[in-house]
Coordinates of C-alpha atoms in Angstrom, one line a residue:
M42 CA 42.9 91.3 133.5
T43 CA 39.4 91.8 132.1
A44 CA 38.8 89.6 128.7
A45 CA 37.9 93.4 126.5
A46 CA 41.3 94.9 128.2
V47 CA 43.3 91.8 126.7
A48 CA 41.3 91.8 123.5
V49 CA 42.3 95.8 123.2
W50 CA 46.0 95.1 124.4
L51 CA 46.2 92.4 122.0
G52 CA 45.1 94.4 118.8
T53 CA 47.4 97.4 119.9
V54 CA 50.6 94.2 119.9
V55 CA 49.1 93.4 117.0
T56 CA 49.1 96.9 115.1
I57 CA 52.8 97.8 116.3
L58 CA 54.2 94.6 115.0
S59 CA 52.5 94.7 111.4
R60 CA 53.4 98.6 111.8
S61 CA 57.1 97.8 112.3
H62 CA 57.3 95.0 110.1
G63 CA 55.0 95.8 107.4
D64 CA 56.6 95.7 103.9
R65 CA 56.2 98.6 101.5
N66 CA 55.8 97.2 97.6
V67 CA 57.3 99.5 94.8
Y68 CA 57.2 99.6 91.3
P69 CA 59.7 101.6 89.3
S70 CA 60.4 100.9 85.8
A71 CA 63.3 99.9 84.0
G72 CA 65.8 103.0 82.4
V73 CA 63.3 105.1 84.5
L74 CA 64.9 107.7 87.8
F75 CA 63.3 106.2 90.8
V76 CA 63.0 108.4 94.0
H77 CA 61.9 107.2 97.0
V78 CA 61.8 109.4 99.9
L79 CA 62.5 107.9 103.4
E80 CA 59.8 110.5 106.1
R81 CA 61.1 111.0 109.4
E82 CA 57.3 111.5 110.4
H83 CA 56.6 107.9 108.9
F84 CA 59.1 106.5 111.3
K85 CA 57.9 108.7 115.0
G86 CA 55.4 106.2 115.8
E87 CA 58.0 103.3 115.9
F88 CA 59.8 105.1 118.7
P89 CA 58.5 106.3 122.8
P90 CA 57.6 109.9 122.9
Y91 CA 59.0 113.2 123.6
P92 CA 59.7 112.9 127.3
K93 CA 58.0 116.2 127.9
S94 CA 54.6 116.7 126.9
G95 CA 54.9 120.0 125.5
D96 CA 57.6 120.1 123.9
A97 CA 57.4 119.0 120.1
S98 CA 59.2 115.8 119.2
N99 CA 62.2 116.4 116.8
D100 CA 64.2 113.7 118.0
P101 CA 67.6 113.4 115.0
I102 CA 67.1 110.1 113.2
T103 CA 69.4 108.3 110.9
F104 CA 68.7 105.3 108.1
N105 CA 70.7 102.3 107.4
T106 CA 69.5 100.7 104.1
N107 CA 70.7 97.4 102.5
L108 CA 70.4 95.0 100.6
M109 CA 68.2 92.1 102.6
G110 CA 70.8 89.5 102.9
Y111 CA 73.8 91.7 102.3
P112 CA 75.9 94.6 104.3
D113 CA 75.2 97.6 101.3
R114 CA 72.5 98.3 98.9
P115 CA 72.7 96.6 95.0
G116 CA 75.1 98.7 92.9
W117 CA 72.2 100.6 90.8
L118 CA 70.5 102.1 94.1
R119 CA 72.4 105.1 96.1
Y120 CA 71.3 106.9 99.5
I121 CA 71.5 110.5 101.1
Q122 CA 70.9 112.3 104.3
R123 CA 72.6 115.3 104.8
T124 CA 71.4 115.7 108.5
P125 CA 69.8 113.8 110.9
Y126 CA 66.9 116.1 111.1
G127 CA 65.9 115.8 107.2
D128 CA 64.6 113.1 105.7
G129 CA 66.6 110.5 103.7
V130 CA 66.0 109.2 100.0
L131 CA 66.9 106.5 98.2
Y132 CA 67.4 107.0 94.0
G133 CA 68.4 104.8 91.5
S134 CA 67.9 103.9 88.2
P135 CA 67.9 99.9 87.7
T136 CA 68.2 98.5 83.9
A137 CA 66.9 95.8 82.1
E138 CA 68.7 93.2 84.1
H139 CA 67.2 94.0 87.2
V140 CA 63.5 93.0 85.9
G141 CA 61.6 90.3 87.4
R142 CA 63.6 89.4 90.8
P143 CA 62.2 91.4 93.6
T144 CA 64.6 93.7 95.2
V145 CA 64.2 94.0 98.9
I146 CA 66.2 96.8 100.7
E147 CA 65.9 96.6 104.6
I148 CA 65.6 100.3 106.2
T149 CA 66.7 100.5 109.7
A150 CA 65.9 104.1 111.5
Y151 CA 68.1 105.3 114.9
N152 CA 66.8 107.4 117.1
R153 CA 69.9 109.0 118.1
R154 CA 68.2 110.4 121.7
T155 CA 66.8 106.8 122.7
F156 CA 69.3 104.4 121.3
E157 CA 66.2 102.2 119.9
T158 CA 65.8 101.1 116.0
A159 CA 62.8 100.4 114.2
R160 CA 63.3 98.3 110.8
H161 CA 61.3 98.4 107.5
N162 CA 60.9 96.1 104.4
L163 CA 61.2 98.5 100.8
V164 CA 60.2 95.6 98.1
I165 CA 61.5 97.1 94.5
N166 CA 59.2 95.3 92.0
I167 CA 61.0 96.3 88.5
M168 CA 58.9 96.6 85.8
A169 CA 59.7 95.8 81.9
T170 CA 59.0 98.6 79.0
E171 CA 59.1 98.4 75.9
E172 CA 59.1 102.4 75.1
F173 CA 62.6 102.3 77.3
P174 CA 65.2 103.0 77.2
L175 CA 64.7 105.8 74.6
P176 CA 66.8 106.3 71.9
Y177 CA 68.6 109.7 72.2
Q178 CA 69.7 110.5 75.5
A179 CA 71.5 113.8 76.9
E180 CA 73.4 114.5 80.3
F181 CA 73.5 118.1 81.8
Y182 CA 75.3 119.1 84.6
I183 CA 73.9 121.6 86.8
K184 CA 76.5 123.9 89.0
N185 CA 73.7 125.4 91.7
M186 CA 72.4 122.6 93.0
N187 CA 73.1 119.7 95.1
V188 CA 71.4 116.1 94.7
E189 CA 69.1 116.1 97.5
E190 CA 67.8 119.1 95.9
M191 CA 67.8 118.0 92.3
L192 CA 65.2 114.7 93.5
A193 CA 62.7 117.1 94.8
S194 CA 60.0 116.2 92.7
E195 CA 59.0 120.2 92.3
V196 CA 63.0 120.8 91.0
L197 CA 63.4 118.0 88.8
G198 CA 59.9 118.7 87.3
D199 CA 60.9 122.3 86.3
F200 CA 64.2 121.2 84.8
L201 CA 62.2 118.5 83.1
G202 CA 59.3 121.3 81.5
A203 CA 62.7 123.3 80.6
V204 CA 64.5 120.4 78.5
K205 CA 61.3 119.7 77.2
N206 CA 60.5 123.6 76.0
V207 CA 64.2 123.1 73.9
W208 CA 63.9 119.9 72.7
Q209 CA 60.6 119.6 72.3
P210 CA 59.8 115.7 72.3
E211 CA 57.0 113.6 73.0
R212 CA 58.1 111.7 75.5
L213 CA 61.1 112.3 77.9
N214 CA 62.0 111.4 80.7
A215 CA 64.8 111.5 83.9
I216 CA 67.3 108.6 83.5
N217 CA 69.5 108.9 86.2
I218 CA 70.7 111.9 88.2
T219 CA 74.0 111.5 90.0
S220 CA 76.4 113.4 92.2
A221 CA 79.3 115.4 91.5
L222 CA 81.4 114.0 94.1
D223 CA 81.1 110.8 92.7
R224 CA 82.6 111.9 89.3
G225 CA 84.9 112.5 90.7
G226 CA 84.5 116.3 92.0
R227 CA 85.6 118.4 95.0
V228 CA 83.8 119.3 97.5
P229 CA 83.2 122.9 97.9
L230 CA 84.3 125.3 99.9
P231 CA 81.3 126.5 103.0
I232 CA 81.5 130.1 101.3
N233 CA 79.5 132.0 98.9
N234 CA 76.7 128.7 99.3
L235 CA 78.4 127.1 96.7
K236 CA 76.6 123.5 95.7
E237 CA 78.7 119.8 94.5
G238 CA 77.3 119.7 91.2
V239 CA 74.4 117.5 90.0
Y240 CA 75.1 115.4 86.7
V241 CA 71.2 114.8 85.6
M242 CA 70.6 112.4 82.3
V243 CA 67.1 112.9 80.6
G244 CA 65.9 110.5 77.3
A245 CA 63.6 111.5 74.3
D246 CA 62.2 109.8 71.6
V247 CA 63.3 112.7 69.1
P248 CA 66.2 113.8 67.7
F249 CA 68.7 116.4 69.9
S250 CA 67.4 119.8 68.9
S251 CA 69.6 122.7 66.9
C252 CA 70.0 124.3 70.1
L253 CA 71.8 121.3 71.7
R254 CA 73.8 120.9 68.9
E255 CA 75.2 124.3 69.3
V256 CA 78.0 123.2 71.9
E257 CA 79.9 120.5 69.1
S258 CA 80.3 123.5 66.5
P259 CA 84.1 124.4 66.3
H260 CA 83.6 128.2 67.9
N261 CA 82.3 126.5 71.2
Q262 CA 84.7 123.8 71.5
L263 CA 87.6 126.5 71.1
R264 CA 85.9 128.3 73.7
C265 CA 85.2 125.3 76.0
S266 CA 89.4 124.8 75.2
Q267 CA 90.4 127.8 76.3
E268 CA 87.8 127.2 79.9
M269 CA 85.7 129.8 78.9
E270 CA 82.1 129.5 78.7
P271 CA 80.0 128.6 75.2
V272 CA 77.6 131.1 73.5
I273 CA 74.4 128.5 73.6
S274 CA 71.2 130.5 72.4
C275 CA 68.9 128.4 74.7
D276 CA 70.5 129.2 77.7
K277 CA 68.2 131.9 78.8
K278 CA 66.0 129.2 79.2
F279 CA 67.6 127.5 82.3
R280 CA 69.5 130.5 83.5
A281 CA 66.7 131.4 85.7
Q282 CA 67.3 128.5 88.1
F283 CA 69.3 126.3 86.4
H284 CA 73.2 127.1 85.9
I285 CA 74.6 124.4 83.2
D286 CA 77.7 124.1 82.5
W287 CA 77.7 123.7 78.4
C288 CA 81.2 122.2 78.5
K289 CA 80.5 119.0 80.0
I290 CA 77.1 118.1 77.9
S291 CA 77.0 115.0 76.7
L292 CA 74.9 114.1 73.6
V293 CA 74.3 109.7 73.3
D294 CA 72.1 108.5 70.1
I295 CA 72.0 104.7 71.4
N296 CA 71.2 103.6 67.5
K297 CA 74.6 104.7 66.6
V298 CA 76.6 103.4 69.2
V299 CA 78.3 100.0 68.4
P300 CA 78.3 97.4 70.9
V301 CA 81.5 95.6 72.2
Y302 CA 82.1 92.4 72.9
I303 CA 84.5 91.3 75.6
T304 CA 85.7 87.5 75.2
R305 CA 86.4 86.1 78.4
P306 CA 90.0 84.8 77.3
D307 CA 90.3 81.0 77.9
P308 CA 92.2 80.2 81.6
G309 CA 95.2 78.4 81.5
T310 CA 96.1 75.5 83.7
G311 CA 97.2 77.7 86.6
I312 CA 93.6 79.4 87.3
L313 CA 91.9 77.5 89.4
P314 CA 87.8 76.8 87.6
D315 CA 85.3 78.7 89.2
F316 CA 83.0 76.9 91.3
G317 CA 80.2 79.0 92.1
E318 CA 79.8 80.9 95.6
Y319 CA 81.7 80.6 98.9
N320 CA 80.1 77.7 100.8
P321 CA 81.1 78.3 104.3
P322 CA 81.7 75.1 106.8
S323 CA 78.9 74.1 108.8
E324 CA 78.2 74.6 112.5
S325 CA 79.1 71.1 113.4
L326 CA 82.2 71.0 113.2
K327 CA 84.8 69.0 115.7
S328 CA 86.8 70.7 118.5
R329 CA 90.7 70.2 117.9
D330 CA 93.1 69.7 121.3
Y331 CA 95.9 72.2 120.6
F332 CA 98.0 70.6 123.6
S333 CA 99.8 68.5 121.7
D334 CA 100.5 71.9 119.3
F335 CA 101.4 73.4 122.3
L336 CA 104.0 71.1 123.3
V337 CA 105.8 71.2 120.1
T338 CA 106.2 75.4 119.7
M339 CA 106.8 76.0 123.7
A340 CA 107.8 72.6 125.9
I341 CA 110.5 71.6 123.4
P342 CA 111.7 75.1 122.9
S343 CA 112.5 75.5 126.3
A344 CA 114.0 72.4 127.3
V345 CA 116.6 72.0 124.8
A346 CA 116.8 76.2 126.0
L347 CA 117.5 74.5 130.1
V348 CA 120.0 71.9 128.7
L349 CA 122.1 74.2 127.3
F350 CA 121.8 76.8 130.0
F351 CA 123.1 73.2 132.1
I352 CA 126.0 72.9 130.0
L353 CA 127.4 76.7 130.0
G354 CA 126.9 76.4 133.7
Y355 CA 129.0 74.0 134.0
I356 CA 131.9 74.5 132.0
M357 CA 131.5 78.3 133.1
C358 CA 131.6 77.3 137.0
C359 CA 132.5 73.9 137.4
R360 CA 135.5 74.1 134.7
R361 CA 137.6 76.6 136.0
E362 CA 141.4 75.7 136.8
G363 CA 142.0 78.0 140.4
V364 CA 145.4 79.2 141.9
E365 CA 146.4 76.5 143.3
K366 CA 145.9 74.2 140.8
R367 CA 147.8 77.1 138.6
N368 CA 150.6 77.2 140.9
M369 CA 151.3 73.8 140.8
Q370 CA 152.2 73.5 136.9
T371 CA 154.1 76.5 137.0
S372 CA 158.1 76.0 137.5
D373 CA 159.6 77.1 140.6
I374 CA 161.7 79.8 138.9
Q375 CA 159.1 81.5 137.5
L376 CA 157.2 81.7 140.5
V377 CA 160.3 83.4 142.0
H378 CA 160.7 85.6 138.9
H379 CA 157.1 86.9 139.6
S380 CA 157.0 87.6 143.5
A381 CA 160.3 89.7 143.1
I382 CA 158.6 91.7 140.3
Q383 CA 155.7 92.2 142.5
K384 CA 157.6 92.8 145.7
S385 CA 160.1 95.2 143.9
T386 CA 156.7 97.1 142.6
K387 CA 154.9 98.0 146.3
E388 CA 159.0 99.1 147.1
L389 CA 158.7 101.7 144.6
R390 CA 155.4 102.4 145.5
S391 CA 156.2 103.1 149.0
M392 CA 158.8 104.9 148.7
S393 CA 156.9 107.4 145.9
K394 CA 154.4 108.4 148.5
N395 CA 157.1 109.3 151.4
R396 CA 159.3 111.4 149.0
E397 CA 158.6 115.1 149.5
I398 CA 158.0 117.3 146.2
S399 CA 159.2 120.8 145.7
W400 CA 156.3 123.1 145.4
P401 CA 155.9 125.9 142.9
L402 CA 156.8 129.1 142.6
S403 CA 153.8 130.8 143.2
T404 CA 152.6 128.7 145.6
L405 CA 155.9 129.6 148.0
P406 CA 155.7 132.4 150.4
V407 CA 156.6 136.2 148.6
F408 CA 159.3 138.1 150.5
N409 CA 158.9 141.9 150.5
P410 CA 162.7 143.3 150.3
V411 CA 162.1 146.8 151.4
S412 CA 159.5 146.0 154.6
G413 CA 160.8 142.1 155.6
E414 CA 157.2 141.4 155.9
V415 CA 156.4 138.0 154.2
V416 CA 152.9 137.6 152.5
P417 CA 151.6 134.2 153.5
P418 CA 151.4 132.0 149.6
I419 CA 148.2 131.1 148.2
H420 CA 148.1 127.3 148.2
P421 CA 145.9 125.4 146.9
D422 CA 144.9 123.0 150.2
N423 CA 144.1 126.7 152.1
Y424 CA 142.4 128.4 149.3
E425 CA 139.4 128.6 147.2
T426 CA 141.7 128.4 143.6
T427 CA 138.4 128.7 141.3
S428 CA 137.1 132.1 142.9
M429 CA 141.3 133.7 142.8
P430 CA 142.4 135.4 139.6
L431 CA 145.5 134.4 138.4
M432 CA 147.3 137.3 138.5
Q433 CA 146.6 140.0 141.7
T434 CA 146.8 143.6 140.9
Q435 CA 147.5 146.4 143.4
S436 CA 143.9 146.7 144.5
N437 CA 143.8 143.4 145.5
L438 CA 146.2 143.1 147.7
Q439 CA 145.5 143.2 151.7
N440 CA 148.9 144.4 152.5
Q441 CA 149.8 147.5 150.1
I442 CA 153.7 148.7 151.2
T443 CA 154.7 152.0 150.0
I444 CA 158.2 151.3 149.1
P445 CA 160.5 154.2 149.8
Q446 CA 162.4 156.5 147.6
P447 CA 166.5 156.4 148.2
R448 CA 167.6 160.4 148.8
P449 CA 169.5 162.0 146.9
S450 CA 173.5 162.4 148.9
D451 CA 174.7 166.1 150.5
G452 CA 177.3 167.3 148.4

């Protein structure tokens, strides 16, 4: 291999490694919605080409995201991907407590055709701003949208434009987007193009408009309690694209929110002190010999059971008196008496076998007094009685004989 070929090969390897392990930095602001799309096209170059040159590469790719060193993502960050043939989306709203600490998200792409993986790192540097959070916040529930549809920049921009037309603020930002399923909503049936629904929170720097305040009127509150749609004058500005459930709108003025301070109770004597994070044992642990534990657990109970077995066998087999010893300890009178009883019993049994038993009338021969013919009896030893009728009819008789009638006497 020439030096030029080696240089080209090394340059290719360095390019692939830098693309596989390069970190991408993003700088979201605290209190503002953060959306990052994981594009499948960006990761297709990490996998081998499609086997057929003429076919378009459309491998199913899924993503797994987690905080570096942890199995899951931070609490404020969510992820969604509907199908392996669509892009994934990371979204959420970072808070002020995350400012100044870089959040490294490991993104692992899985090619479901070749079972190969590619890993990138996303470094989220949360920036602090003085104008956030905005003091007036409103949360809308949109019924005809899914969360991934609402996260699209065009759709979210149209919604913020409609809200700005109604609210008329100087600054308006999306604060957070939450799927209705994360709020305890039910998965819709796959009919009539039903959607899951999405909650969108926006913030502004001016008080709420009169149109947004209409939902707080007693008349609309009564209609909401009766599960009827309230009458909102500015609903037509949203209806063309967004179906808003005005009964679920939430208007919050953070200037009037009373902070709640939760004091931690003083732990008693039964509460262990806080030792910080769990420190697992080191890898240099000494091996332990479990032979003595085996002897105590298995060998000793087995030995005790064996001794008991021999004791029981000796008692049952070696401690029997026997017939001769029993006869020697029994008096002669009792033996003679027992022998006489046994002899008489045998004699009675032999006599019962030789005696003649009178047969039942149903088994005796049948005599015809007119013809003098004897019909053979139905003997249970010679006939199958299970298929014979209990009483024979005239049609069943084998030798049916007509009985002659007596003649009248002359004169």
